[in-house]
Each structure stands twice: as structure tokens, then as C-alpha cells.
Amino acid sequence: MPDQSPIGPVDSSKVPRFAGFATFARLPRMDEVERADVAVVGIPFDSGVSYRPGARFGPAAVREASRLLRPYHPGLDVSPFAEKQVVDAGDIAVNPFNIGEAIETIQDTAERMTADGTRLVTIGGDHTIALPLLRAAAKLHGPVAMLHFDAHLDTWDTYFGAPYTHGTPFRRASEEGILDTEALSHVGTRGPLYGKRDLEEDRRLGFGIVTSGDVLKRGIDETVDALRQRIGDRPLYISIDIDVLDPAHAPGTGTPEAGGMTSRELLEILRGLRDLNLIGGDVVELAPAYDHAEITAIAASHVAYDLVSLLSLGK
């Protein structure tokens, strides 16, 4: 019987980290394996941004920063690439001039990629991409629970009359019935809003809020306990805008807000979510043109690595 062990990353003791193909964590490509349990896929799309563009270059920056990731995760006590076959599935090519067509392409591709049980960790791209990814997830699992790590609510109605932007995906998702409204929470939100009505409408859509200030005051353990109670055993999707981190930890993003979480806080909260029914996740809004010394790209690569590790431990 042929060996069914997963094919892991390139051995960095034999090939220098700065050489070879820049796949995520130096993993094999999709075409190098027979099947995949977890696929890391990029979506270089930023036509939905409302301020600084550049997130279309996020997937390439995260892959480059991920060269230093190693195969054992001590925080979760798991070797994710040995537990599951993890691959880099490349990028989903979408139309940068037509948001509606781009959303359709992302949804169709995600449905095709997950039809055999493969779970996706997606690197954006702007937050518009979360809507079609959630649509694809709901096709398989029904309405899903969601944790949304972000400086912003992303439940606004329109920008300049446009219903599909990086600030509207979760209002659309709630309206479409693809979210489990008993198990939704923003984490890390902060900063000014257009008005108090933003919070009232967000609450009406079913979201709870854990602000960055709440994380500071309550601490990691209390925050994690509250999130776990809200999610329970429901199918869970995690969407992470890298601007949930303070600009000191993530300057390379399009809409930075002061007073954010540290990368340590974000990673520790994610690690506290082990054994939940995680079905997929994304890391979005890295705009490398505004980054310094790859600070943001390094943070995003570790966040993606933690999502992969959680999926390798999942049900």
C-alpha cells in the first residue's frame, strides 16, 4: 500500500528559506498532491476598498513572510502539516473591474474547492471577499457562526450607493440568511463611527461586540470563554481583518485605527478556540505598500498559520 502520509513543507535544512518557490510556509502546491484536507488560497482583489488600495498584493506578501514558519506549533502542541495534508492552492484570479463578477467567481471557485471536504484558509485581498466565501460555506453547512476580528463593523449598508464593498459584507450575509444570528461576534472593534445608529443596526443584525478595550480590561481567558459560549458547537467561520491589530503591529493596511489589539493578544485568542467546529477562515486587508520591514505581513502569516493549525486539530 502506498504511503498516505501528508507531504510537508520543503526541508529548510536542505533548501535555504530564501530559495525555491514562495508557497505558503513552503508547502506543496495543489498539483503536487492527490488530495488536500486544508488549502491555503490567495485572492488578490481590492476593488472594494473605500480608502487606501493595495490589498491585491497581500497574498504574495504573506507567502513571502511565511518562509520562516516552522512545522511544529508549540502553542497548540500540533504539527499541522503532519496531521493534515495542507497545500498552497495558488490564487483565485478575479475581474478587478467588476465587483459583481468577482464575487461570483470567488463563490463558484470556493464551492468547487470545498466540495470534497477540503477546508480553506483564504488570504486577501480586501474584506469584500468574505461574502462569497461565507456563501460557499453556507452551501455546505447551512447558516454558520462567525467570529469577525476587525477594527470596523463592516455591516454598513452601502458606499456611494454600492451594496458590495469591503465595509458591507456582513450586512449582506446577514440579510441573505447565511449567518447563524445566535452566534455572531465582532472582536477588536474600535474607533469613531458615523453615528450611534451604526451600533443599533449592527445589533439588529445579530452581532455581539467585544471591543479592543474589552480585551484589554477582561483579559484573554475571559474573552475566550465568552466567545466559546456564544459559538458552542456550531459550524464556525473566522474572518480576520489584519487592521484588528494596532498600527504599531500592523501598519500595512488600508484603514488603520489607533488603540488596537497586539499580535500576541490576537494569536492567544485564536489558540483559545481550539476544538471548536471550525470550517474555514480568512485573513484580509494586508496592503504591503504601507508596511514596514514586513511587520504586517509577518503578523498575517502567523495568523494564517494558526488558522491552519486549528483546522488540523478540528472535528
CSV table of C-alpha atoms in Angstrom, one decimal:
chain,number,residue,atom,x,y,z
A,1,MET,CA,0.0,0.0,0.0
A,2,PRO,CA,1.4,3.4,-0.9
A,3,ASP,CA,2.4,5.8,1.9
A,4,GLN,CA,-0.6,8.0,2.7
A,5,SER,CA,1.4,10.4,5.0
A,6,PRO,CA,0.9,14.1,4.2
A,7,ILE,CA,3.6,15.8,2.1
A,8,GLY,CA,5.0,18.5,4.2
A,9,PRO,CA,7.0,21.7,3.6
A,10,VAL,CA,10.3,21.9,1.9
A,11,ASP,CA,13.1,20.9,4.4
A,12,SER,CA,14.8,24.2,5.3
A,13,SER,CA,17.9,22.3,6.4
A,14,LYS,CA,18.4,21.2,2.7
A,15,VAL,CA,17.0,24.2,0.8
A,16,PRO,CA,17.5,27.7,2.2
A,17,ARG,CA,14.4,29.5,3.2
A,18,PHE,CA,15.1,32.3,0.8
A,19,ALA,CA,15.3,30.0,-2.2
A,20,GLY,CA,12.7,28.0,-4.1
A,21,PHE,CA,9.0,28.6,-4.8
A,22,ALA,CA,7.3,31.1,-2.4
A,23,THR,CA,4.3,28.9,-1.5
A,24,PHE,CA,2.7,29.5,1.9
A,25,ALA,CA,5.0,28.1,4.6
A,26,ARG,CA,6.9,26.3,1.7
A,27,LEU,CA,4.1,23.8,1.4
A,28,PRO,CA,3.4,21.7,-1.7
A,29,ARG,CA,1.3,23.1,-4.5
A,30,MET,CA,-2.2,21.7,-5.1
A,31,ASP,CA,-1.0,20.0,-8.3
A,32,GLU,CA,1.7,18.1,-6.3
A,33,VAL,CA,-0.7,16.1,-4.1
A,34,GLU,CA,-3.6,13.8,-4.8
A,35,ARG,CA,-6.0,15.5,-2.4
A,36,ALA,CA,-5.9,18.2,0.3
A,37,ASP,CA,-7.5,18.5,3.7
A,38,VAL,CA,-6.7,22.2,4.0
A,39,ALA,CA,-5.9,24.6,1.2
A,40,VAL,CA,-4.4,28.0,1.6
A,41,VAL,CA,-5.6,30.1,-1.3
A,42,GLY,CA,-5.0,33.8,-2.2
A,43,ILE,CA,-7.5,36.2,-3.6
A,44,PRO,CA,-5.6,39.3,-4.9
A,45,PHE,CA,-8.6,41.6,-5.1
A,46,ASP,CA,-9.0,45.1,-3.7
A,47,SER,CA,-11.6,46.8,-5.9
A,48,GLY,CA,-14.0,47.1,-2.8
A,49,VAL,CA,-11.8,49.3,-0.7
A,50,SER,CA,-13.0,52.7,0.5
A,51,TYR,CA,-9.7,54.4,1.3
A,52,ARG,CA,-6.1,53.2,0.6
A,53,PRO,CA,-5.8,50.5,-2.1
A,54,GLY,CA,-3.1,47.8,-2.3
A,55,ALA,CA,-4.5,44.7,-0.7
A,56,ARG,CA,-4.4,42.9,-4.0
A,57,PHE,CA,-0.7,42.4,-3.3
A,58,GLY,CA,-1.5,40.9,0.2
A,59,PRO,CA,-1.4,37.2,-0.8
A,60,ALA,CA,2.1,37.5,-2.3
A,61,ALA,CA,3.4,39.4,0.8
A,62,VAL,CA,2.0,36.8,3.2
A,63,ARG,CA,3.6,33.9,1.3
A,64,GLU,CA,6.9,35.7,1.3
A,65,ALA,CA,6.7,36.4,5.0
A,66,SER,CA,5.7,32.8,5.7
A,67,ARG,CA,9.0,31.3,4.6
A,68,LEU,CA,10.2,31.4,8.2
A,69,LEU,CA,7.2,29.4,9.6
A,70,ARG,CA,8.2,26.0,11.1
A,71,PRO,CA,6.2,22.7,11.1
A,72,TYR,CA,5.6,22.4,14.8
A,73,HIS,CA,3.2,24.8,16.7
A,74,PRO,CA,4.2,24.7,20.4
A,75,GLY,CA,1.3,26.9,21.4
A,76,LEU,CA,-1.2,24.4,20.2
A,77,ASP,CA,1.1,21.3,20.5
A,78,VAL,CA,0.5,20.2,17.0
A,79,SER,CA,2.4,19.6,13.8
A,80,PRO,CA,-0.4,20.8,11.4
A,81,PHE,CA,1.4,19.7,8.2
A,82,ALA,CA,1.8,16.2,9.6
A,83,GLU,CA,-1.8,15.9,10.9
A,84,LYS,CA,-3.4,17.0,7.6
A,85,GLN,CA,-2.5,17.4,4.0
A,86,VAL,CA,-2.1,21.1,3.7
A,87,VAL,CA,-1.4,22.7,0.3
A,88,ASP,CA,-1.0,26.1,-1.3
A,89,ALA,CA,-3.7,26.3,-3.9
A,90,GLY,CA,-2.4,29.4,-5.6
A,91,ASP,CA,-4.6,32.5,-6.3
A,92,ILE,CA,-8.2,32.8,-7.5
A,93,ALA,CA,-8.0,35.2,-10.5
A,94,VAL,CA,-10.9,37.6,-10.4
A,95,ASN,CA,-12.0,40.5,-12.5
A,96,PRO,CA,-10.6,43.7,-10.9
A,97,PHE,CA,-13.1,46.0,-12.8
A,98,ASN,CA,-16.3,44.2,-12.0
A,99,ILE,CA,-17.1,43.5,-8.3
A,100,GLY,CA,-20.2,41.5,-9.0
A,101,GLU,CA,-18.4,39.2,-11.4
A,102,ALA,CA,-15.5,38.9,-8.9
A,103,ILE,CA,-17.9,37.9,-6.1
A,104,GLU,CA,-19.4,35.2,-8.4
A,105,THR,CA,-16.0,33.9,-9.4
A,106,ILE,CA,-14.9,33.6,-5.8
A,107,GLN,CA,-18.1,31.8,-4.7
A,108,ASP,CA,-18.0,29.4,-7.6
A,109,THR,CA,-14.3,28.5,-7.1
A,110,ALA,CA,-14.7,28.2,-3.3
A,111,GLU,CA,-17.7,25.8,-3.8
A,112,ARG,CA,-15.7,23.7,-6.2
A,113,MET,CA,-12.6,23.6,-4.0
A,114,THR,CA,-14.6,22.6,-0.9
A,115,ALA,CA,-16.9,20.1,-2.5
A,116,ASP,CA,-14.7,17.1,-1.5
A,117,GLY,CA,-14.3,18.3,2.1
A,118,THR,CA,-11.2,20.5,1.7
A,119,ARG,CA,-11.3,23.4,4.1
A,120,LEU,CA,-10.0,26.8,3.0
A,121,VAL,CA,-7.8,29.4,4.7
A,122,THR,CA,-8.0,32.4,2.4
A,123,ILE,CA,-5.6,35.3,2.2
A,124,GLY,CA,-6.9,38.5,0.8
A,125,GLY,CA,-7.5,40.9,-0.8
A,126,ASP,CA,-10.0,43.2,0.8
A,127,HIS,CA,-12.9,42.2,3.0
A,128,THR,CA,-15.4,42.1,0.2
A,129,ILE,CA,-14.2,38.5,-0.4
A,130,ALA,CA,-15.7,37.3,2.9
A,131,LEU,CA,-19.2,37.4,1.4
A,132,PRO,CA,-18.8,34.9,-1.4
A,133,LEU,CA,-16.6,32.7,0.9
A,134,LEU,CA,-19.4,32.7,3.5
A,135,ARG,CA,-22.0,31.9,0.8
A,136,ALA,CA,-19.9,28.8,-0.2
A,137,ALA,CA,-19.5,27.7,3.4
A,138,ALA,CA,-23.3,28.0,4.0
A,139,LYS,CA,-24.0,25.9,0.9
A,140,LEU,CA,-22.2,23.0,2.8
A,141,HIS,CA,-23.1,23.7,6.4
A,142,GLY,CA,-26.2,25.9,6.5
A,143,PRO,CA,-26.1,29.2,8.3
A,144,VAL,CA,-22.7,29.4,10.0
A,145,ALA,CA,-21.5,31.0,13.2
A,146,MET,CA,-18.9,33.7,12.7
A,147,LEU,CA,-16.2,35.5,14.6
A,148,HIS,CA,-15.1,38.7,12.9
A,149,PHE,CA,-11.8,40.2,14.1
A,150,ASP,CA,-11.7,43.8,12.8
A,151,ALA,CA,-11.3,47.4,13.8
A,152,HIS,CA,-14.6,48.1,12.0
A,153,LEU,CA,-18.1,46.6,12.0
A,154,ASP,CA,-18.3,46.0,8.2
A,155,THR,CA,-22.1,46.0,8.5
A,156,TRP,CA,-22.8,49.3,6.7
A,157,ASP,CA,-25.4,49.3,4.0
A,158,THR,CA,-23.8,51.0,1.0
A,159,TYR,CA,-20.9,53.3,0.0
A,160,PHE,CA,-21.8,55.8,-2.8
A,161,GLY,CA,-24.9,53.6,-3.4
A,162,ALA,CA,-22.8,50.4,-3.9
A,163,PRO,CA,-24.0,47.4,-1.9
A,164,TYR,CA,-20.9,45.3,-2.3
A,165,THR,CA,-17.7,46.8,-0.7
A,166,HIS,CA,-15.3,45.9,2.0
A,167,GLY,CA,-17.5,47.7,4.5
A,168,THR,CA,-20.7,45.9,3.7
A,169,PRO,CA,-20.1,42.1,3.5
A,170,PHE,CA,-21.6,41.1,6.8
A,171,ARG,CA,-24.8,43.1,6.4
A,172,ARG,CA,-25.3,41.3,3.1
A,173,ALA,CA,-24.5,38.0,4.7
A,174,SER,CA,-27.0,38.6,7.5
A,175,GLU,CA,-29.7,39.7,5.1
A,176,GLU,CA,-29.1,36.6,2.9
A,177,GLY,CA,-29.6,34.3,5.9
A,178,ILE,CA,-26.2,32.6,5.6
A,179,LEU,CA,-25.1,33.5,9.1
A,180,ASP,CA,-26.4,32.0,12.4
A,181,THR,CA,-27.6,35.1,14.1
A,182,GLU,CA,-27.4,33.5,17.5
A,183,ALA,CA,-23.7,33.1,17.2
A,184,LEU,CA,-22.0,36.2,15.7
A,185,SER,CA,-19.5,38.5,17.3
A,186,HIS,CA,-17.1,41.2,16.3
A,187,VAL,CA,-13.8,41.2,18.2
A,188,GLY,CA,-11.4,44.1,18.4
A,189,THR,CA,-13.6,46.9,17.1
A,190,ARG,CA,-12.8,50.5,18.0
A,191,GLY,CA,-12.6,54.0,16.6
A,192,PRO,CA,-15.1,56.6,15.5
A,193,LEU,CA,-18.4,55.7,13.7
A,194,TYR,CA,-20.7,57.6,11.5
A,195,GLY,CA,-23.3,57.7,14.4
A,196,LYS,CA,-24.8,55.7,17.2
A,197,ARG,CA,-27.2,54.2,14.7
A,198,ASP,CA,-24.3,52.1,13.3
A,199,LEU,CA,-24.2,50.2,16.6
A,200,GLU,CA,-28.0,49.9,16.8
A,201,GLU,CA,-28.2,48.4,13.2
A,202,ASP,CA,-25.3,46.1,13.9
A,203,ARG,CA,-27.1,44.7,17.0
A,204,ARG,CA,-30.3,44.3,15.0
A,205,LEU,CA,-28.3,42.1,12.5
A,206,GLY,CA,-27.4,39.8,15.4
A,207,PHE,CA,-23.9,40.8,16.2
A,208,GLY,CA,-22.3,41.0,19.7
A,209,ILE,CA,-19.3,43.2,20.2
A,210,VAL,CA,-16.0,42.7,22.0
A,211,THR,CA,-14.0,45.8,21.6
A,212,SER,CA,-10.3,46.1,21.8
A,213,GLY,CA,-10.8,47.9,25.1
A,214,ASP,CA,-12.9,44.9,26.3
A,215,VAL,CA,-10.0,42.6,25.5
A,216,LEU,CA,-7.6,44.8,27.5
A,217,LYS,CA,-9.9,45.0,30.5
A,218,ARG,CA,-11.2,41.4,30.6
A,219,GLY,CA,-8.1,39.6,29.5
A,220,ILE,CA,-7.6,36.7,27.1
A,221,ASP,CA,-9.2,33.9,29.2
A,222,GLU,CA,-12.4,35.8,29.9
A,223,THR,CA,-12.7,36.9,26.3
A,224,VAL,CA,-12.2,33.4,25.0
A,225,ASP,CA,-14.7,32.0,27.4
A,226,ALA,CA,-17.3,34.5,26.3
A,227,LEU,CA,-16.7,33.7,22.6
A,228,ARG,CA,-16.8,30.0,23.1
A,229,GLN,CA,-20.1,30.2,25.0
A,230,ARG,CA,-21.6,32.2,22.1
A,231,ILE,CA,-20.4,29.9,19.4
A,232,GLY,CA,-21.0,26.5,21.1
A,233,ASP,CA,-20.7,23.6,18.7
A,234,ARG,CA,-22.0,25.4,15.6
A,235,PRO,CA,-20.0,25.4,12.3
A,236,LEU,CA,-17.7,28.3,12.7
A,237,TYR,CA,-16.1,30.6,10.2
A,238,ILE,CA,-13.4,33.1,11.4
A,239,SER,CA,-12.8,36.3,9.4
A,240,ILE,CA,-9.8,38.4,10.3
A,241,ASP,CA,-9.1,41.8,9.1
A,242,ILE,CA,-5.5,42.5,9.9
A,243,ASP,CA,-6.4,46.0,11.0
A,244,VAL,CA,-7.8,44.5,14.1
A,245,LEU,CA,-4.2,44.9,15.3
A,246,ASP,CA,-2.9,48.3,16.4
A,247,PRO,CA,-1.0,50.1,13.7
A,248,ALA,CA,2.1,49.5,15.8
A,249,HIS,CA,1.7,45.8,15.0
A,250,ALA,CA,0.1,46.2,11.5
A,251,PRO,CA,0.9,49.4,9.7
A,252,GLY,CA,0.4,47.9,6.3
A,253,THR,CA,-3.4,48.1,5.9
A,254,GLY,CA,-5.8,50.4,4.2
A,255,THR,CA,-7.9,51.8,7.1
A,256,PRO,CA,-5.8,51.8,10.3
A,257,GLU,CA,-7.3,52.7,13.6
A,258,ALA,CA,-5.4,53.6,16.8
A,259,GLY,CA,-5.9,51.6,20.0
A,260,GLY,CA,-5.9,48.1,18.6
A,261,MET,CA,-5.0,44.7,19.9
A,262,THR,CA,-1.5,43.3,19.9
A,263,SER,CA,-0.5,40.4,17.7
A,264,ARG,CA,0.1,38.4,20.9
A,265,GLU,CA,-3.5,39.1,22.0
A,266,LEU,CA,-4.9,38.0,18.7
A,267,LEU,CA,-2.9,34.8,18.5
A,268,GLU,CA,-3.7,33.9,22.1
A,269,ILE,CA,-7.4,34.4,21.5
A,270,LEU,CA,-7.3,32.2,18.4
A,271,ARG,CA,-5.4,29.5,20.2
A,272,GLY,CA,-8.1,29.5,22.9
A,273,LEU,CA,-10.6,28.5,20.2
A,274,ARG,CA,-9.2,25.0,19.7
A,275,ASP,CA,-11.6,22.1,19.4
A,276,LEU,CA,-14.4,24.3,18.1
A,277,ASN,CA,-16.2,23.2,14.9
A,278,LEU,CA,-14.0,25.4,12.6
A,279,ILE,CA,-14.9,25.1,8.9
A,280,GLY,CA,-12.7,27.8,7.4
A,281,GLY,CA,-11.3,31.3,7.7
A,282,ASP,CA,-9.7,34.3,6.0
A,283,VAL,CA,-7.0,36.9,6.7
A,284,VAL,CA,-7.6,40.1,4.7
A,285,GLU,CA,-6.7,43.7,4.2
A,286,LEU,CA,-2.9,43.5,4.2
A,287,ALA,CA,-1.7,46.3,2.0
A,288,PRO,CA,2.1,45.8,1.7
A,289,ALA,CA,2.8,49.2,0.2
A,290,TYR,CA,2.2,50.7,3.7
A,291,ASP,CA,4.1,48.0,5.6
A,292,HIS,CA,7.5,48.4,7.3
A,293,ALA,CA,10.1,45.7,7.5
A,294,GLU,CA,7.3,43.1,6.7
A,295,ILE,CA,5.7,43.8,10.2
A,296,THR,CA,2.2,43.3,9.0
A,297,ALA,CA,3.0,40.5,6.6
A,298,ILE,CA,4.7,38.6,9.3
A,299,ALA,CA,1.7,39.0,11.6
A,300,ALA,CA,-0.7,37.9,8.9
A,301,SER,CA,1.4,34.9,8.1
A,302,HIS,CA,1.3,33.7,11.7
A,303,VAL,CA,-2.4,34.3,11.9
A,304,ALA,CA,-2.9,32.2,8.8
A,305,TYR,CA,-0.7,29.5,10.3
A,306,ASP,CA,-2.8,29.5,13.5
A,307,LEU,CA,-5.9,29.1,11.4
A,308,VAL,CA,-4.3,26.1,9.6
A,309,SER,CA,-3.3,24.7,12.9
A,310,LEU,CA,-6.8,25.0,14.4
A,311,LEU,CA,-8.2,23.3,11.3
A,312,SER,CA,-5.7,20.4,11.7
A,313,LEU,CA,-7.0,19.9,15.2
A,314,GLY,CA,-10.7,20.3,14.3
A,315,LYS,CA,-13.6,18.0,14.1
